Amino acid sequence: MTFDLDMIKKVYEQYPQKIAAARNVLGKPLTLSEKILYTHLWDGAASQTFERGNSYVDFAPDRVAMQDATAQMALLQFMQAGKAKVAVPSTAHADHLIQARVGAESDLQDGINKNSEVFSFLSSVCDKYGIGFWKPGAGIIHQVVLENYAFPGGMMIGTDSHTVNAGGLGMVAIGVGGADAVDVMAGMAWELKMPKLIGIKLTGRLNGWTSAKDIILKVAGILTVKGGTGCIVEYFGDGAISLSATGKGTICNMGAEIGATTSTFGYDDSMRRYLSATGRQDVVDAADEIAEHLTGDAEVYANPEQYFDQVIEIDLDTLSPHLNGPFTPDLATPVAEFREKALANDWPINIEWALIGSCTNSSYEDLSRAASIVEDAVAKGVKPVAILGINPGSETVRFTADRDGFLDSFRKFENARIFTNACGPCIGQWDREGAEKGEKNSIIHSFNRNFAKRADGNPNTHAFVASPELVAAIALAGRLDFNPITDTLTNQNGEEIKLNEPSGMELPPKGFDVGDNGFQAPAEDGSGVVIKVNPESDRLQLLTPFQPWDGKNITNARVLIKAFGKCTTDHISMAGPWLKYRGHLDNISNNMLIGAINAYNMETNTVKNMVTGEYMEVPASARVYKAEGIPTIVVGDHNYGEGSSREHAAMEPRHLGVKAVLVKSFARIHETNLKKQGMLGLTFNNEEDYNLFLEEDTINFLDLDQFAPGKPLLLELVHADGSKDQIVTNHTYNQAQIDWYIAGSALNLIAAEANK
Ligand code: SF4
């Protein structure tokens, strides 16, 4: 058994009393989202209300999941917390680093060979600290979580934006940065702004060529990529109940594409069926005892406008299949309108590749429905035009689909490629022949994201998103404007044939089966496990704790860079080729602030170094100051650090000797990340003071030695001509955060407490 039944039972035991407390403070019927949020408050049962879209709240998630790219730094940090084991059940999944090229067997071996040091590091850390490890080839994080760990009414966080997939089993599951995962694994609270709530009422039933995917493609068209920001999307209504649990998972998965915090559905029979089919009847039995708490109150769903911040209604009876794209998942086009729109926009119509799978759409139901299209076409003598690629979501699905003949159905496609159970083409891990030529072309897939370069690295690949069954039909036609509802295909005898509507099975009639599911259970006692990191590695580096504060004022500091305008976490710690170094702080620090514009010359990555007197790249300049023992500060503009919650953007400056970041305003998550890493994050009391900072200034802190909550800090700028300015800076550190600063980082403090 991989899931933690005791933990789930404990959560459920507390539900009735916590729901009663939530009802008491809120004084109204409750949505499902509120029930899950208010039963997971860090301080226990609710004693106050929190304002949606405004209050910051501490939560206690039940689980943590990490994927291999983000797990590296998260676990390197966790190792510093001084804990023997993780505080909540956690898993890591080797799925992002395996490239798709020729097919599962050789691709998997190549992936293991290329990434062996990362995989063995993850394996040993997981073993030591009580974390379940899903080995390369075991599957994609979110499919594996749905199959093994998600449970109705639970709350989890994961270091991947599509963690939200677990809403298909009625969870509040949220994608976060590594630092948040570390906090929760180390036994700390996790903070989130109380989300707003969007209710989506589904009426009618899916029919013909429409599938669950079309619901979220339609929703994306309505709400756009920003419409769900700061919100939980809660689905309800008869139409919601009629969907399979994995169909619900697909809808929640792509909630990330509308920017939603997460999406969820109430507990129902589809979840019971799925939990039972995946070996979790015990969870069903436990959930059934508190079933009324695992869905929204009837009055909420009867009068949704009163209880949600926004309500949308979609009639599944009249919903049509959609193709969304290119380059953005919210450009939604019903299949019947596609031809005209494609012509008007000069989108390439012919396709060479069609892809099915990813964490979004690789359930047994998805594969069975897509296979039914292929079988029908083969029986009618139709030869496929495009190449069909399949990346199953897990070994359990792959094994079962293979046993039940679906993979053989796909193999009847002359050019079908069954890729590894991993992310592959969904995250640019696709060695597509000819992509480097950059030719304008189109592909279709059943994944979630379709931004430029996402699949094959070619900025001119127009990627369209559709349901697996529509992807299969379009692969047969080789044309994006093929509408299987109205159009015909020509078979080998020259006859015009029409495809049957897709048919499939929600769950395998003979049950799921698997040989080796790829799970590595952690050691019972991990104290003797040795973590394997080669000191010569350029991809992994054990972390050294940051130095505690010496209690003194920072003096004679230099301005490393005064950033002009937008400075996101991507400007501070660029992605792309740097992803390779996510587990090596010193190497990845060579990308520090290389995307930021230097306000003194309006160029990127060229700053004046006051030791050498020369213009240098930002990381190189920081290293010169660090070697000379000269503290530095970074000055910035508004909303500094917006973008992803990547902790590298705070760790790199800390590593390269930056002592303070002083800006007009912060993106809140980045400000918190700076605090956690033992850095000073300050804002100008008077924004105009930004202009006082000159390139050759020396900066002295005048009263940092009296650092206290709510007390502004005074800085003195000594200009090159000897003149001086004094400025007031503000901060938002509370006493606990000042204690992090004193200790050198939040993790240092946790470690000190663990060692007491
Ligand atoms: Fe992310 Fe795609 Fe992997 Fe899903 S399959 S976890 S969306 S990269």
PDB file of N, CA and C and ligand atoms in Angstrom, residues 95-96 140-142 160 162 358-359 423 426-427 448 454, ligand 1:
ATOM      1  N   ASP A  95      10.075  12.255 -13.626  1.00  0.00           N
ATOM      2  CA  ASP A  95       9.260  12.296 -14.847  1.00  0.00           C
ATOM      3  C   ASP A  95       9.656  13.385 -15.849  1.00  0.00           C
ATOM      4  N   HIS A  96      10.264  14.476 -15.363  1.00  0.00           N
ATOM      5  CA  HIS A  96      10.504  15.608 -16.262  1.00  0.00           C
ATOM      6  C   HIS A  96      11.802  15.495 -17.066  1.00  0.00           C
ATOM      7  N   ILE A 140       3.961   9.975 -14.594  1.00  0.00           N
ATOM      8  CA  ILE A 140       3.966  11.429 -14.419  1.00  0.00           C
ATOM      9  C   ILE A 140       3.329  11.765 -13.069  1.00  0.00           C
ATOM     10  N   ILE A 141       3.957  12.642 -12.351  1.00  0.00           N
ATOM     11  CA  ILE A 141       3.584  12.987 -10.977  1.00  0.00           C
ATOM     12  C   ILE A 141       2.066  13.040 -10.752  1.00  0.00           C
ATOM     13  N   HIS A 142       1.345  13.765 -11.586  1.00  0.00           N
ATOM     14  CA  HIS A 142      -0.068  14.013 -11.259  1.00  0.00           C
ATOM     15  C   HIS A 142      -0.955  12.799 -11.519  1.00  0.00           C
ATOM     16  N   ASP A 160       4.809  21.724  -8.633  1.00  0.00           N
ATOM     17  CA  ASP A 160       4.523  21.720 -10.067  1.00  0.00           C
ATOM     18  C   ASP A 160       3.145  22.323 -10.253  1.00  0.00           C
ATOM     19  N   HIS A 162       0.748  21.796 -12.209  1.00  0.00           N
ATOM     20  CA  HIS A 162      -0.406  20.944 -12.493  1.00  0.00           C
ATOM     21  C   HIS A 162      -0.756  19.988 -11.351  1.00  0.00           C
ATOM     22  N   SER A 358       0.286  12.726 -21.577  1.00  0.00           N
ATOM     23  CA  SER A 358       0.682  13.699 -20.552  1.00  0.00           C
ATOM     24  C   SER A 358      -0.150  13.491 -19.293  1.00  0.00           C
ATOM     25  N   CYS A 359       0.126  14.302 -18.255  1.00  0.00           N
ATOM     26  CA  CYS A 359      -0.646  14.167 -17.018  1.00  0.00           C
ATOM     27  C   CYS A 359      -2.089  14.584 -17.220  1.00  0.00           C
ATOM     28  N   CYS A 423       6.926  12.978 -18.915  1.00  0.00           N
ATOM     29  CA  CYS A 423       6.414  14.225 -19.510  1.00  0.00           C
ATOM     30  C   CYS A 423       6.770  14.360 -20.997  1.00  0.00           C
ATOM     31  N   CYS A 426       5.550  17.082 -23.679  1.00  0.00           N
ATOM     32  CA  CYS A 426       4.749  18.098 -22.997  1.00  0.00           C
ATOM     33  C   CYS A 426       5.613  19.199 -22.394  1.00  0.00           C
ATOM     34  N   ILE A 427       6.900  18.909 -22.151  1.00  0.00           N
ATOM     35  CA  ILE A 427       7.747  19.909 -21.498  1.00  0.00           C
ATOM     36  C   ILE A 427       9.010  20.181 -22.320  1.00  0.00           C
ATOM     37  N   ASN A 448      -1.731  20.102 -21.971  1.00  0.00           N
ATOM     38  CA  ASN A 448      -2.404  21.273 -21.410  1.00  0.00           C
ATOM     39  C   ASN A 448      -1.848  22.600 -21.942  1.00  0.00           C
ATOM     40  N   ARG A 454       7.129  25.148 -26.470  1.00  0.00           N
ATOM     41  CA  ARG A 454       6.908  24.238 -25.339  1.00  0.00           C
ATOM     42  C   ARG A 454       7.137  22.763 -25.721  1.00  0.00           C
TER      43      ARG A 454
HETATM   44 FE1  SF4 B   1       3.896  19.230 -16.466  1.00  0.00          FE
HETATM   45 FE2  SF4 B   1       3.406  18.206 -18.895  1.00  0.00          FE
HETATM   46 FE3  SF4 B   1       4.681  16.790 -17.064  1.00  0.00          FE
HETATM   47 FE4  SF4 B   1       2.127  17.297 -16.819  1.00  0.00          FE
HETATM   48  S1  SF4 B   1       3.070  16.062 -18.392  1.00  0.00           S
HETATM   49  S2  SF4 B   1       3.669  17.406 -15.194  1.00  0.00           S
HETATM   50  S3  SF4 B   1       2.024  19.372 -17.636  1.00  0.00           S
HETATM   51  S4  SF4 B   1       5.381  18.685 -17.993  1.00  0.00           S
END
